[in-house]
Structures are given as C-alpha cells and as structure tokens.
PDB file of C-alpha atoms and ligand atoms in Angstrom:
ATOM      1  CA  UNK Q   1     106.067 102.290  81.098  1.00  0.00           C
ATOM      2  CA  UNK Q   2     109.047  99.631  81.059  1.00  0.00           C
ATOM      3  CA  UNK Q   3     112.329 100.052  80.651  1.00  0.00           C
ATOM      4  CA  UNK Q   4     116.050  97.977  79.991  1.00  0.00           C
ATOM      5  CA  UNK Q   5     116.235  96.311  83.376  1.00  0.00           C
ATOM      6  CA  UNK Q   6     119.713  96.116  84.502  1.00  0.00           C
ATOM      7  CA  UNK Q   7     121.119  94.130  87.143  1.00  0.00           C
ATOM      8  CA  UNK Q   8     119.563  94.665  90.643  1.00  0.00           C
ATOM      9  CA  UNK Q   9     122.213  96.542  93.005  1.00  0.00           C
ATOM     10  CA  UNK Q  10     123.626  93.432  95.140  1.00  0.00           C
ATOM     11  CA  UNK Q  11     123.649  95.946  97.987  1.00  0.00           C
ATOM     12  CA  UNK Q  12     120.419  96.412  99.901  1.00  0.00           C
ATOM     13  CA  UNK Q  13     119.240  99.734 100.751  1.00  0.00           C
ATOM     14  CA  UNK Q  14     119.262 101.406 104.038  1.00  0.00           C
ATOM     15  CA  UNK Q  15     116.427 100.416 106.670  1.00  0.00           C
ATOM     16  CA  UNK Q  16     115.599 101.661 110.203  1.00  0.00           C
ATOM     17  CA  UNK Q  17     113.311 101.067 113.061  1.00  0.00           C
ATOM     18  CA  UNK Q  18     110.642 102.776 112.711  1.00  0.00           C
ATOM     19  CA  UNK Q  19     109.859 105.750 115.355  1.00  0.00           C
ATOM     20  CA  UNK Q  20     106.424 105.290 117.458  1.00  0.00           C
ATOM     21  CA  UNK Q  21     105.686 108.353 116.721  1.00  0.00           C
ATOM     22  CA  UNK Q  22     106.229 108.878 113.430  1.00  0.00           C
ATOM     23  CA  UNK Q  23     109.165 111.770 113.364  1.00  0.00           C
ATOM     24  CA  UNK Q  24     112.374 111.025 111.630  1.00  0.00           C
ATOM     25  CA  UNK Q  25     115.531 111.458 112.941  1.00  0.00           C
ATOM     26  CA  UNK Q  26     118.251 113.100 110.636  1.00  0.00           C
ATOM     27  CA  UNK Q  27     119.761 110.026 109.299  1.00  0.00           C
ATOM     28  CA  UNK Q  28     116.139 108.881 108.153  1.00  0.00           C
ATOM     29  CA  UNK Q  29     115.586 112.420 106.693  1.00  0.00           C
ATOM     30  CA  UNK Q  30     118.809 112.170 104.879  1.00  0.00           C
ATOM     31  CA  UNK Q  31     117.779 108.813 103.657  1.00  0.00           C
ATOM     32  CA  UNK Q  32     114.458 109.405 102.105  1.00  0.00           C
ATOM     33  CA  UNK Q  33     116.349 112.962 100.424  1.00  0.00           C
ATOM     34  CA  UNK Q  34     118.810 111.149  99.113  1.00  0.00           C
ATOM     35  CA  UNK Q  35     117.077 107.962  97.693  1.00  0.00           C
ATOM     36  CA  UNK Q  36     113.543 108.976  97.442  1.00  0.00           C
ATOM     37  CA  UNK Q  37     112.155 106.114  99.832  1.00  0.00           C
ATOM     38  CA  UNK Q  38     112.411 105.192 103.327  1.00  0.00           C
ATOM     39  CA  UNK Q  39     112.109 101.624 104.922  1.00  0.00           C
ATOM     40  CA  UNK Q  40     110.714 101.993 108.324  1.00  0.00           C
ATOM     41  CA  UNK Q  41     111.061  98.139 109.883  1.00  0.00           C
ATOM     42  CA  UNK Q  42     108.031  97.067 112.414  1.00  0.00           C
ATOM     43  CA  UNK Q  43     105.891 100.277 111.972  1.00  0.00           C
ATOM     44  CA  UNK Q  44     102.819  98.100 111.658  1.00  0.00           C
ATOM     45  CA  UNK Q  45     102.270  95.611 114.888  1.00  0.00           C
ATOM     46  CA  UNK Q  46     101.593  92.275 113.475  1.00  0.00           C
ATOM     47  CA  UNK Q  47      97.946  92.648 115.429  1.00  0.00           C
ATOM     48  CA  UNK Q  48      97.084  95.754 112.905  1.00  0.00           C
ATOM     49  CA  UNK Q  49      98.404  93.166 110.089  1.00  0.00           C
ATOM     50  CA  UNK Q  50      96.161  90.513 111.106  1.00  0.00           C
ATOM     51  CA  UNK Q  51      93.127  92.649 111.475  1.00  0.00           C
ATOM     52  CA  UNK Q  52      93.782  93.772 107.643  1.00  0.00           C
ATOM     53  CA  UNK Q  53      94.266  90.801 106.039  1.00  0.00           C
ATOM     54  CA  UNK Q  54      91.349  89.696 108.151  1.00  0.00           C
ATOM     55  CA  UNK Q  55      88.916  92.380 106.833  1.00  0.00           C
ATOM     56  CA  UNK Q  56      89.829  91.892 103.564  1.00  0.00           C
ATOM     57  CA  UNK Q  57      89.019  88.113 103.809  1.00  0.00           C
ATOM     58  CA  UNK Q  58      85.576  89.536 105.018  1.00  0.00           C
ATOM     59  CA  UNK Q  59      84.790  91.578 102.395  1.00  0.00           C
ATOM     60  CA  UNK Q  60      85.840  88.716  99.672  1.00  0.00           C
ATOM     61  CA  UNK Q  61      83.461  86.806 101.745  1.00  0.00           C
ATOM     62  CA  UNK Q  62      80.503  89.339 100.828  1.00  0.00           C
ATOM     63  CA  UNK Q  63      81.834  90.173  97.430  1.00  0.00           C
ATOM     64  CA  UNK Q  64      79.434  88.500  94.804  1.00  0.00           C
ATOM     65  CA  UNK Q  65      81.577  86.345  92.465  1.00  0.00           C
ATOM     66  CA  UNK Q  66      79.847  86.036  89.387  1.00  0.00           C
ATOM     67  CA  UNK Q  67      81.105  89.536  88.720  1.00  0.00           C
ATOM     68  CA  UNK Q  68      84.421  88.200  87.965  1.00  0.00           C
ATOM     69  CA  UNK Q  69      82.585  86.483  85.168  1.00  0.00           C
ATOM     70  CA  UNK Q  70      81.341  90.181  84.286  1.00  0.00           C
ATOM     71  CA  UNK Q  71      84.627  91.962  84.711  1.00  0.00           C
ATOM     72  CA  UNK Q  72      85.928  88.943  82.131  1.00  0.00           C
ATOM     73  CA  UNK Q  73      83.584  89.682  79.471  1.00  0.00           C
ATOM     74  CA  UNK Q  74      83.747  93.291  79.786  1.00  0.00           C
ATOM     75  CA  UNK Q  75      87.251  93.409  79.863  1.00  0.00           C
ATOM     76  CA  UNK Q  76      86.857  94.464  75.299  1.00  0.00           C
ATOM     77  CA  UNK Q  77      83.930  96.250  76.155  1.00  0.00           C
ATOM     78  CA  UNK Q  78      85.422  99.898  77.386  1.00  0.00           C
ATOM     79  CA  UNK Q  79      83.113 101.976  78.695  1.00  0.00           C
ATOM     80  CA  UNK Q  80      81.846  98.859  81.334  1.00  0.00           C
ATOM     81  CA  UNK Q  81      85.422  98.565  82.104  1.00  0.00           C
ATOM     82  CA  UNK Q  82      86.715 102.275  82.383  1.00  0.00           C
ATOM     83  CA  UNK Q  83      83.327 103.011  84.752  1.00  0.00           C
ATOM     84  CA  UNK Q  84      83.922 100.264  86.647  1.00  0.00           C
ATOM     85  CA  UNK Q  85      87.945 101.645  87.657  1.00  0.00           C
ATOM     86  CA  UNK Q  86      86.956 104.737  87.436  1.00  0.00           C
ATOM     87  CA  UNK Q  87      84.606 105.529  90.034  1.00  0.00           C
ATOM     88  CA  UNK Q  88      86.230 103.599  92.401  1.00  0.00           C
ATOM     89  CA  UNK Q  89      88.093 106.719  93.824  1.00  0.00           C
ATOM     90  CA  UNK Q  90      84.977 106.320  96.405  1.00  0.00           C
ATOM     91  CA  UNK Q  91      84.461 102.601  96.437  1.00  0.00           C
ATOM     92  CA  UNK Q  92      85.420  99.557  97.091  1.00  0.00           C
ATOM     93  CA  UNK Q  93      85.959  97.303  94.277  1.00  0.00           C
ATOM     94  CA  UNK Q  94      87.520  94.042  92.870  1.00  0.00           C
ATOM     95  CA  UNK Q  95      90.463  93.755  90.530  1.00  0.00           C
ATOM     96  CA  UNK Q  96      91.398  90.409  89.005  1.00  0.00           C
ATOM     97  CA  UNK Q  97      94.626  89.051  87.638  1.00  0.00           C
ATOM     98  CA  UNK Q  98      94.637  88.000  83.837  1.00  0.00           C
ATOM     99  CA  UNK Q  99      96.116  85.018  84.724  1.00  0.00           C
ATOM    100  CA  UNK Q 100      93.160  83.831  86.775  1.00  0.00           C
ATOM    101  CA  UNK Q 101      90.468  82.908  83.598  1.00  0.00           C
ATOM    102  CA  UNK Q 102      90.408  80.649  81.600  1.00  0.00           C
ATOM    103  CA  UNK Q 103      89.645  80.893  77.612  1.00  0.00           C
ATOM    104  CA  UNK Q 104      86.010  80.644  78.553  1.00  0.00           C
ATOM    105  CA  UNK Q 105      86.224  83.496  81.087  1.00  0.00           C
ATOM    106  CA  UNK Q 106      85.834  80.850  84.062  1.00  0.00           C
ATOM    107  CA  UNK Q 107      88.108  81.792  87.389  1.00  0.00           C
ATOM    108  CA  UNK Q 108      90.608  78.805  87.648  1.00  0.00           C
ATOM    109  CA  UNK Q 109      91.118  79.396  91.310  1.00  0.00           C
ATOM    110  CA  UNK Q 110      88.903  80.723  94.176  1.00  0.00           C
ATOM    111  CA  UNK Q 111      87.925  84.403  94.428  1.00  0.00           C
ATOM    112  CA  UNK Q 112      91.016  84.853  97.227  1.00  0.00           C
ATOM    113  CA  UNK Q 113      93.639  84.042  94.954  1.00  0.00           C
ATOM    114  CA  UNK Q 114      92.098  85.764  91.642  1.00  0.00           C
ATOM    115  CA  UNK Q 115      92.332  88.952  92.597  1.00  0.00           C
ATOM    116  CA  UNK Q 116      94.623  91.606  91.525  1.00  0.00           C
ATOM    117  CA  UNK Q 117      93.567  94.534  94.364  1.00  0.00           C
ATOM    118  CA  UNK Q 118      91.084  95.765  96.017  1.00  0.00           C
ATOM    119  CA  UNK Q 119      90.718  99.810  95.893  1.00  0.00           C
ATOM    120  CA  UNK Q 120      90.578 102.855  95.927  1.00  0.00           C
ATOM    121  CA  UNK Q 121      88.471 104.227  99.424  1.00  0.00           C
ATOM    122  CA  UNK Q 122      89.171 101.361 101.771  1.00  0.00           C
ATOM    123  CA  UNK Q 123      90.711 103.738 103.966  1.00  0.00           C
ATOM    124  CA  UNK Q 124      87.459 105.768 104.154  1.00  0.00           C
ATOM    125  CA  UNK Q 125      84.941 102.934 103.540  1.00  0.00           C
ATOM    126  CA  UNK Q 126      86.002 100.294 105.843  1.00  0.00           C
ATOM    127  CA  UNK Q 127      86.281 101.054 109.419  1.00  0.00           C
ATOM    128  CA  UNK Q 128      89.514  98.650 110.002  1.00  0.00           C
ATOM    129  CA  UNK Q 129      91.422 100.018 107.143  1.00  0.00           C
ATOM    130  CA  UNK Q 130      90.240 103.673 108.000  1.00  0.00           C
ATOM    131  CA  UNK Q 131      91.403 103.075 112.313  1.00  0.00           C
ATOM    132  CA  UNK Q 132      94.915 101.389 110.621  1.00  0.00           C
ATOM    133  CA  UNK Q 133      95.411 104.180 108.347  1.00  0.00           C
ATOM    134  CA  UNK Q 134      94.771 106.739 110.144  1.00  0.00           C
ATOM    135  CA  UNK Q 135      97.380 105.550 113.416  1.00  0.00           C
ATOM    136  CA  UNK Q 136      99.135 108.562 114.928  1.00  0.00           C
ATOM    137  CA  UNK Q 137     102.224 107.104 113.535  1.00  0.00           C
ATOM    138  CA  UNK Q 138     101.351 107.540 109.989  1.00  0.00           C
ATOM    139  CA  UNK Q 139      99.944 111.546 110.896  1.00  0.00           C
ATOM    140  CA  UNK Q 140     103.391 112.012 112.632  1.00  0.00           C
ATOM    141  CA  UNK Q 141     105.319 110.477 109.558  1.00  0.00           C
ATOM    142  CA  UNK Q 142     102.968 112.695 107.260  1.00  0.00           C
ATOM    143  CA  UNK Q 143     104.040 115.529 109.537  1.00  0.00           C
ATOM    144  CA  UNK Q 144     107.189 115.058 109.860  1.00  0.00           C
ATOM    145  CA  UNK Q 145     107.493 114.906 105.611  1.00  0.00           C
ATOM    146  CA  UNK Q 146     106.290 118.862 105.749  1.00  0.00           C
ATOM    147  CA  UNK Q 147     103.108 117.800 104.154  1.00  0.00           C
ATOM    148  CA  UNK Q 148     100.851 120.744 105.659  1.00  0.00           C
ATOM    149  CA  UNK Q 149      97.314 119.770 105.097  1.00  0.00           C
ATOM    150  CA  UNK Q 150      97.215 115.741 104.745  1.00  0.00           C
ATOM    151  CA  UNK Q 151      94.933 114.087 102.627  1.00  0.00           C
ATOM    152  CA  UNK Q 152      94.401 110.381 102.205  1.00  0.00           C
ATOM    153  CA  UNK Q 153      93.582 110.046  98.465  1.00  0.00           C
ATOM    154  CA  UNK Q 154      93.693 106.222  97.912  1.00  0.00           C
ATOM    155  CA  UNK Q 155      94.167 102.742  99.267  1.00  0.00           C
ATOM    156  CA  UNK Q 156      94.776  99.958  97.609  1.00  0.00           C
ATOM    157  CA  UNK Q 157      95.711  96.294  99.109  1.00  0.00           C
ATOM    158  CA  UNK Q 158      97.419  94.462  96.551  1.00  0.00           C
ATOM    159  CA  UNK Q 159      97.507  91.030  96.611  1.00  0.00           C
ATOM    160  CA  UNK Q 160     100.228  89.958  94.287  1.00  0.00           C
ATOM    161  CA  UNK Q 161      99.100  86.644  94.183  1.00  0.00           C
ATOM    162  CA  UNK Q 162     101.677  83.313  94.030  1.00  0.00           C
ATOM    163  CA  UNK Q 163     102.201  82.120  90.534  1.00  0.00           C
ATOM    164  CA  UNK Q 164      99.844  84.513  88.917  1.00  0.00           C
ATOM    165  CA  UNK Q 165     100.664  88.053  90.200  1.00  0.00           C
ATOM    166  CA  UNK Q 166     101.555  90.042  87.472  1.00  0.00           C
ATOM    167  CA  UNK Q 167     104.448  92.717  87.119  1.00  0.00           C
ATOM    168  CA  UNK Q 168     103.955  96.533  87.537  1.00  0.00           C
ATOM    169  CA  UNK Q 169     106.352  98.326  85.208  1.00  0.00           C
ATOM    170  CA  UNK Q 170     108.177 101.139  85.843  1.00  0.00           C
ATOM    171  CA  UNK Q 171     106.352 104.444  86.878  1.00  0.00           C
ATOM    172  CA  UNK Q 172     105.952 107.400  89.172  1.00  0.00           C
ATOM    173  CA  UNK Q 173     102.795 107.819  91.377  1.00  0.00           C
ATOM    174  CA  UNK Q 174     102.543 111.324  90.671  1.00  0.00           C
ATOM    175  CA  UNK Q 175     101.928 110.160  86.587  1.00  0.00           C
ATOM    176  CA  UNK Q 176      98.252 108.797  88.774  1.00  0.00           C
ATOM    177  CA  UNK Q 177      98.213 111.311  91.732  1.00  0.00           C
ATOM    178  CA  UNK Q 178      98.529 114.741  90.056  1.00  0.00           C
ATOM    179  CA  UNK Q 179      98.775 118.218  92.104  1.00  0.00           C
ATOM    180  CA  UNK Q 180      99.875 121.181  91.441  1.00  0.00           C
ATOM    181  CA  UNK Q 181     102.657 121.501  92.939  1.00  0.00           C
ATOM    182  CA  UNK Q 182     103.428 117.871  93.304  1.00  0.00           C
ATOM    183  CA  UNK Q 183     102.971 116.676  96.368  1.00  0.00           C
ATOM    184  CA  UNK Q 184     101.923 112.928  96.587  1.00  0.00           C
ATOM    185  CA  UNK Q 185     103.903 110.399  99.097  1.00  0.00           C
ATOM    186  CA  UNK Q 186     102.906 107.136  99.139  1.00  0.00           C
ATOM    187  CA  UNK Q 187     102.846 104.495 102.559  1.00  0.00           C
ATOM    188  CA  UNK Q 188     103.456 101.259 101.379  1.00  0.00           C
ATOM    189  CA  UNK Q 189     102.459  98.229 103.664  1.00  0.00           C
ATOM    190  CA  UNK Q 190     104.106  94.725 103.450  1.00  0.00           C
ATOM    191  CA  UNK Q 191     101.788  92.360 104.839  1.00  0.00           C
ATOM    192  CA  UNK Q 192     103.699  89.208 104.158  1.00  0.00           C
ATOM    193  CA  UNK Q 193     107.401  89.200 103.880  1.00  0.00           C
ATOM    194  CA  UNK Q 194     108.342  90.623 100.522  1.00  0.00           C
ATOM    195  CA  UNK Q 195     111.601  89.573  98.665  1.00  0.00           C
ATOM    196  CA  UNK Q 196     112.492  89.382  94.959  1.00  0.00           C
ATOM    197  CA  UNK Q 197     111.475  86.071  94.655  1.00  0.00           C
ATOM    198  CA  UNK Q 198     107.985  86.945  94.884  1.00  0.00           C
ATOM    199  CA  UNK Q 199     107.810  89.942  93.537  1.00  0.00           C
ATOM    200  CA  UNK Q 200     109.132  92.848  96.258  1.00  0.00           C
ATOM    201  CA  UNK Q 201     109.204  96.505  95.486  1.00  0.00           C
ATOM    202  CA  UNK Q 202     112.213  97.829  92.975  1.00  0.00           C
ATOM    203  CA  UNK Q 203     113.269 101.790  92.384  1.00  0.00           C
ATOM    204  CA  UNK Q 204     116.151 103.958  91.187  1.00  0.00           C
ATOM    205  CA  UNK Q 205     117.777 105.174  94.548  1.00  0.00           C
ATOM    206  CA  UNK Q 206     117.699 108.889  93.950  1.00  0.00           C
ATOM    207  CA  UNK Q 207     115.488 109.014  90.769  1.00  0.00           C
ATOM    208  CA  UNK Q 208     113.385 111.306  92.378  1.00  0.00           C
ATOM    209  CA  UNK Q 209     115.308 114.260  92.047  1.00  0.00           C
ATOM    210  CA  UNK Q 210     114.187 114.154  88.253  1.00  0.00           C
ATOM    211  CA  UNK Q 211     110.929 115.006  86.443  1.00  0.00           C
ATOM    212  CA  UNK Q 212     107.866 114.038  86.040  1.00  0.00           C
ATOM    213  CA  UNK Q 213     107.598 111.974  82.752  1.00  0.00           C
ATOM    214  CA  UNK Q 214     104.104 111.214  82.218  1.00  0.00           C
ATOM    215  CA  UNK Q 215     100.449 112.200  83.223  1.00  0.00           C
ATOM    216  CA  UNK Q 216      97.463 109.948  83.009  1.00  0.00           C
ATOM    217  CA  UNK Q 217      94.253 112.055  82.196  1.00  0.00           C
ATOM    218  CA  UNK Q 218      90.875 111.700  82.270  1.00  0.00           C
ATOM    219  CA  UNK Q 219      88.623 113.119  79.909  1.00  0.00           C
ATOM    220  CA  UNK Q 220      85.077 112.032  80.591  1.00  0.00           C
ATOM    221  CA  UNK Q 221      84.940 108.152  80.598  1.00  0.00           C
ATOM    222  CA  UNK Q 222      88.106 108.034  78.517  1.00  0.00           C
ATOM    223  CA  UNK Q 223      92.388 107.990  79.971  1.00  0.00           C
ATOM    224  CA  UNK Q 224      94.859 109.090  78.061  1.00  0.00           C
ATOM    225  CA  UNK Q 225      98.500 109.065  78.994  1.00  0.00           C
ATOM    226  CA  UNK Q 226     100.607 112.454  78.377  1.00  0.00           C
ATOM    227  CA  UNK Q 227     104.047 112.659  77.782  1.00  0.00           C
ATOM    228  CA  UNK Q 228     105.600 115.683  79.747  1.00  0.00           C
ATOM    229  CA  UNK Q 229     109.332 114.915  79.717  1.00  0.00           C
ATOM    230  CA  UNK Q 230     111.587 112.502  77.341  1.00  0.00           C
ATOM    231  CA  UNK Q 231     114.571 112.133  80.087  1.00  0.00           C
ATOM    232  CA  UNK Q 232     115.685 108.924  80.278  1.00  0.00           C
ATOM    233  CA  UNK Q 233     115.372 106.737  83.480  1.00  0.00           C
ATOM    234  CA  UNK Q 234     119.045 107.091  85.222  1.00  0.00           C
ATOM    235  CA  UNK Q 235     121.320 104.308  84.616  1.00  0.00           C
ATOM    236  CA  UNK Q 236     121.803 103.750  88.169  1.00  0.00           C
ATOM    237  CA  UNK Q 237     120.543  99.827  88.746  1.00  0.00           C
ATOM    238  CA  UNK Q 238     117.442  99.378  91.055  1.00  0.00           C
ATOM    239  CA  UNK Q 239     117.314  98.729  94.460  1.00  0.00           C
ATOM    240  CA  UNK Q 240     115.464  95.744  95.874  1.00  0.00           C
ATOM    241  CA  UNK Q 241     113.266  97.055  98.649  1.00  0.00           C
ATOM    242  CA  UNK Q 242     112.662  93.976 100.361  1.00  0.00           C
ATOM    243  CA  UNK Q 243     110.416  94.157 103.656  1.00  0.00           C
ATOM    244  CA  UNK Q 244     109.385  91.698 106.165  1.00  0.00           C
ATOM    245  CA  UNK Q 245     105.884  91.638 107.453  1.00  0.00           C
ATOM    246  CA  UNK Q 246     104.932  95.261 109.413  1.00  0.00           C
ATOM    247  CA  UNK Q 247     107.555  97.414 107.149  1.00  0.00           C
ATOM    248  CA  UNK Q 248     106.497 100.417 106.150  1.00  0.00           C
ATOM    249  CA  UNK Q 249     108.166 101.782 102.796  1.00  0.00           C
ATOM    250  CA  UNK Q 250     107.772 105.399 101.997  1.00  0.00           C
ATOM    251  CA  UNK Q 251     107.553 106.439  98.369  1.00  0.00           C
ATOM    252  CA  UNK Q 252     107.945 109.780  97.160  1.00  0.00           C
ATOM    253  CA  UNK Q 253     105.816 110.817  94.145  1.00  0.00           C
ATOM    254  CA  UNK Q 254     108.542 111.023  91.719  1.00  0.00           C
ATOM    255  CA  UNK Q 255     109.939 108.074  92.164  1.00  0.00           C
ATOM    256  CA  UNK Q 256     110.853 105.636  89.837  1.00  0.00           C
ATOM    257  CA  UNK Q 257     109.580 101.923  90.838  1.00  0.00           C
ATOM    258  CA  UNK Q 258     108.369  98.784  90.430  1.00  0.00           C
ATOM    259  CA  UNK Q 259     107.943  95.387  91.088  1.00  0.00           C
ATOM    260  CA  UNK Q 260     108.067  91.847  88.899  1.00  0.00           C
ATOM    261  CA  UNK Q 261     105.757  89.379  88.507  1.00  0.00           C
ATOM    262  CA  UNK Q 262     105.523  86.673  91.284  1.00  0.00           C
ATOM    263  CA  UNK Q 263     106.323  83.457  89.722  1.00  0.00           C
ATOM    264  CA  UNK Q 264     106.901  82.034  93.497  1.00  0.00           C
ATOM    265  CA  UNK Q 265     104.633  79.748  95.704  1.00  0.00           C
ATOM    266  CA  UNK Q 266     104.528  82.519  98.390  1.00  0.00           C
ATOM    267  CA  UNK Q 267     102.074  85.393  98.479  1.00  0.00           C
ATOM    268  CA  UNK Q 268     103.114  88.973  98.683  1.00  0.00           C
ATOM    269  CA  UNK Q 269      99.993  90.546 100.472  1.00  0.00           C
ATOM    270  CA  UNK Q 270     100.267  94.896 100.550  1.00  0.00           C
ATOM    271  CA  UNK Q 271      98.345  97.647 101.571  1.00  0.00           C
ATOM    272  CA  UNK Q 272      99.151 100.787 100.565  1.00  0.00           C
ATOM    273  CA  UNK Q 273      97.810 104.600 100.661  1.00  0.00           C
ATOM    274  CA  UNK Q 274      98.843 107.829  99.285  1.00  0.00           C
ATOM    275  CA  UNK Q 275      98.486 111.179 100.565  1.00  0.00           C
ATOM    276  CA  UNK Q 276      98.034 114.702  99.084  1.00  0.00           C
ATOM    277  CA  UNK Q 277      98.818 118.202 100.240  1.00  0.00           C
ATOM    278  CA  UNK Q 278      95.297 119.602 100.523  1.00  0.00           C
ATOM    279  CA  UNK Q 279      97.492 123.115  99.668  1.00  0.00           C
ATOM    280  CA  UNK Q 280      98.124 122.012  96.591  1.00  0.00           C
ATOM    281  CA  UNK Q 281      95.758 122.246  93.685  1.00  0.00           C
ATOM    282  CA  UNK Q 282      94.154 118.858  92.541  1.00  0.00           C
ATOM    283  CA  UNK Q 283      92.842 119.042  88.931  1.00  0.00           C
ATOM    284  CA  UNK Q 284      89.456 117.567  88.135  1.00  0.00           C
ATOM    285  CA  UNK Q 285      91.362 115.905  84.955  1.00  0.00           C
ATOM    286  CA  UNK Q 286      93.069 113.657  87.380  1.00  0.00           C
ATOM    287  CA  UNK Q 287      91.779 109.767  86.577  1.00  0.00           C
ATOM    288  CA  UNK Q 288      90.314 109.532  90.474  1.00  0.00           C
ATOM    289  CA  UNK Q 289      87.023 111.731  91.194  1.00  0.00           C
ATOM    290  CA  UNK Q 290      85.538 111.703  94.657  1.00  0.00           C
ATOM    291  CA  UNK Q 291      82.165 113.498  93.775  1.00  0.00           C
ATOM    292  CA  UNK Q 292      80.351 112.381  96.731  1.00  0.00           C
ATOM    293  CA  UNK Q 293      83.027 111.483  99.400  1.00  0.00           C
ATOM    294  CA  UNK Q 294      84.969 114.633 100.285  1.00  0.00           C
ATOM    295  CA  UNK Q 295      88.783 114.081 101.019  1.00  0.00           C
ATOM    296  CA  UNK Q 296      89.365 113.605 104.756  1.00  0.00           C
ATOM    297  CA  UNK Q 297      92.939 113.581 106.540  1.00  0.00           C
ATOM    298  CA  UNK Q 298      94.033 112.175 109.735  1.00  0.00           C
ATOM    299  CA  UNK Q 299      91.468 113.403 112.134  1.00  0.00           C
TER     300      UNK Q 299
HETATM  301 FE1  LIG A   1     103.372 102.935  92.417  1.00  0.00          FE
END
C-alpha cells in the first residue's frame, strides 16, 4: 500500500526511558493513546543486543546457501514461493533482498548482507531470541497495554541491509495479524541506531484512531488482499521514529507506518515481535498457521 508522501514532521516525536519493569507511567500512556506508538529509550541492554545479532550470525552460519539460488528461481514459480513464506509461522527461514542477484540469479554479496529477514518463530525456535523476548520487561509492557492473555505470534529480525534494503510501504499490522476484536501490538527492536538516512521507522502520529483498511487472506496456498475501508490516510505528515541501539518502539495494530529504502552505507539491524490477545478470536484465514507449534505467551 503506498501513498503521497509528504514532508516528514521536522519535529521528533516524544521518547522516554524506558521503565525496568515494563509499566507505563501516565505521560507514556497518554503518549502511545494519543499517537499510536511509544519510544521506550534503553529497554534492551546492549548485552541482550549483542547476544541477538550474535545468534543470528550463527544461524546464517548453518543456513545452506545455495537456497538463495532456489528462492531466485522460484521467485515466478508461486506455489514454491507462497509454501516457502507461508509455513514459516513455525519456522525459521531466509528472506532475501531483490537487490542482492544478479540477472543470472547469482548473490552479489555474501549471505549476511543478502538477506531481507529472517522469520516468523524465532522467538519460539531459538532459545536466545525466545529468553530476549520473553524478559519480564516486555510481559510487564504487555501487561501494562491491558492485553489479558499474551500471545507471541511472530518475530521477525529485519536486516535492512546498507545500499540494498528495500522500502516497506505504508500499512497496518493488523492488515497481517488479524483478530477478532483487534488486538495486535507490535515490539519493535532497533539493533543498530536507526535514523532516516538509513531507513528508520515512519507513521501518522494518531492514525490509529482510524480503521482498518485492508486484510490479507489466505485461502489454501493462495493470499489475497481485501479491501475493508476506502478512508484516506490522514494528511497529518509522518513522524520519523528514529531510535538508537536498545530502543524499544511500540506499535499499535492500526497504525499507519513505514520505513524507506536504505540507500546509506550503515546497516539498520531490527528485531521485532507481535503479540495477540489469546481472548480474541484468531481466524484460520489469517496468512500465518501454526499447525504444529501451539501459541505460547510469556511464561
Ligand atoms: Fe509493520
């Protein structure tokens, strides 16, 4: 989904330190009601940073290459390509940029700097990601957003990579995460400092307060992208969300974000989870199945 990009507000958005134990105090509450994000500075210790950039430098080690060769020439070929994102609700698997083949479907740089993400059940999968995730911090900031029965859906750690990493356009997570009611929040995890030079985090400060305007469906091995509401994106200009290394950047479901491509030498290194409200209904025709790995929370 894109949309006319006007001028980024010159005036950053509110930030705070974040609480050890997760709870918000009532100008952070006000904050993320008003805006529809939160920036919580030095949640993450730059130890718990390290160890997850580490592990995922471990499991490139072990990941087998020549599938990037595969996931190339299967990238026309549909069905290959749909299985391989779509049952990776309970697995761990490789992403690559576009930019990172060439016309003969050859990686122009190493595996480290081809890829796109890694996702969707590191958090559940990989004991370093699962111990980071699940910090009391993150169960008292899940608590203390009223979600009643937390549920780590996904995980994702994004790479976006220097010169190649490509844009994410404008969407809501809820279009991905569906409930019924809504009820996805996403923690977002900057691992290197993020600016808009290399490709930070943008959203519509208070665009949350509107609906949800599409919903990506699964039907078998096929996606399909509803439209549910035609209201326009607000005209207010985006906010540049920029982090440092450790910030933790709250997203509620509906709101509207994205970030641009990074065109800059530096890399912009994220993890980032979303939880559910095991309350809430989760419809079987949402895109990410976990057939064989029931949902776990914080315990
Ligand atoms: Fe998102």
């Amino acid at each position: 989904m894109t949309r006319p990009a006007p001028a980024i507000r010159k005036t950053a958005p509110p930030r705070f330190a974040a609480p050890t134990d997760g709870r918000l105090d009532g100008a952070m509450r006000a904050a993320y009601v008003r805006d529809g994000f939160l920036i919580l500075e030095d949640m993450v210790s730059p130890a718990d940073c390290d160890a997850l950039q580490g592990r995922i430098a471990h499991l490139i080690d072990g990941f087998d290459p020549t599938i990037a060769r595969t996931v190339f020439e299967t990238r026309t070929q549909s069905h290959a390509n749909d299985a391989y994102f779509l049952e990776s609700g309970e697995a761990i698997r490789f992403f690559f940029e576009e930019g990172a083949f060439d016309a003969k479907g050859r990686l122009t740089v190493p595996t480290a700097l081809a890829l796109n993400k890694i996702g969707h059940a590191l958090h559940d999968l990989d004991p370093v990601f699962s111990r980071v995730s699940r910090n009391p911090y993150f169960a008292g900031l899940a608590a203390a957003l009223g979600i009643a029965q937390p549920l780590l859906l996904q995980s994702m750690y994004v790479f976006k990579q220097p010169q190649i990493g490509g844009e994410v356009g404008w969407h809501q997570d809820s279009t991905f995460l569906y409930t019924r009611p809504l009820s996805a929040v996403g923690f977002w995890l900057a691992l290197d400092d993020a600016a808009l030079a290399n490709g930070c985090l943008t959203a519509i400060p208070g665009g949350h307060r509107g609906p949800l305007r599409h919903r990506f469906r699964r039907e078998g091995y096929r996606t399909r992208m509803d439209d549910l509401d035609s209201t326009s994106w607000s005209a207010i200009p985006p906010a540049a969300l920029g982090a440092a290394r450790g910030t933790v950047i709250v997203l509620h479901g509906l709101l509207p974000h994205a970030s641009a491509a990074n065109r800059s030498a530096r890399p912009r290194h994220a993890y980032t989870f979303h939880l559910i409200d095991g309350a809430a209904e989760y419809p079987d025709d949402n895109w990410l199945r976990r057939p064989t790995l029931p949902l776990r929370g914080f315990a």
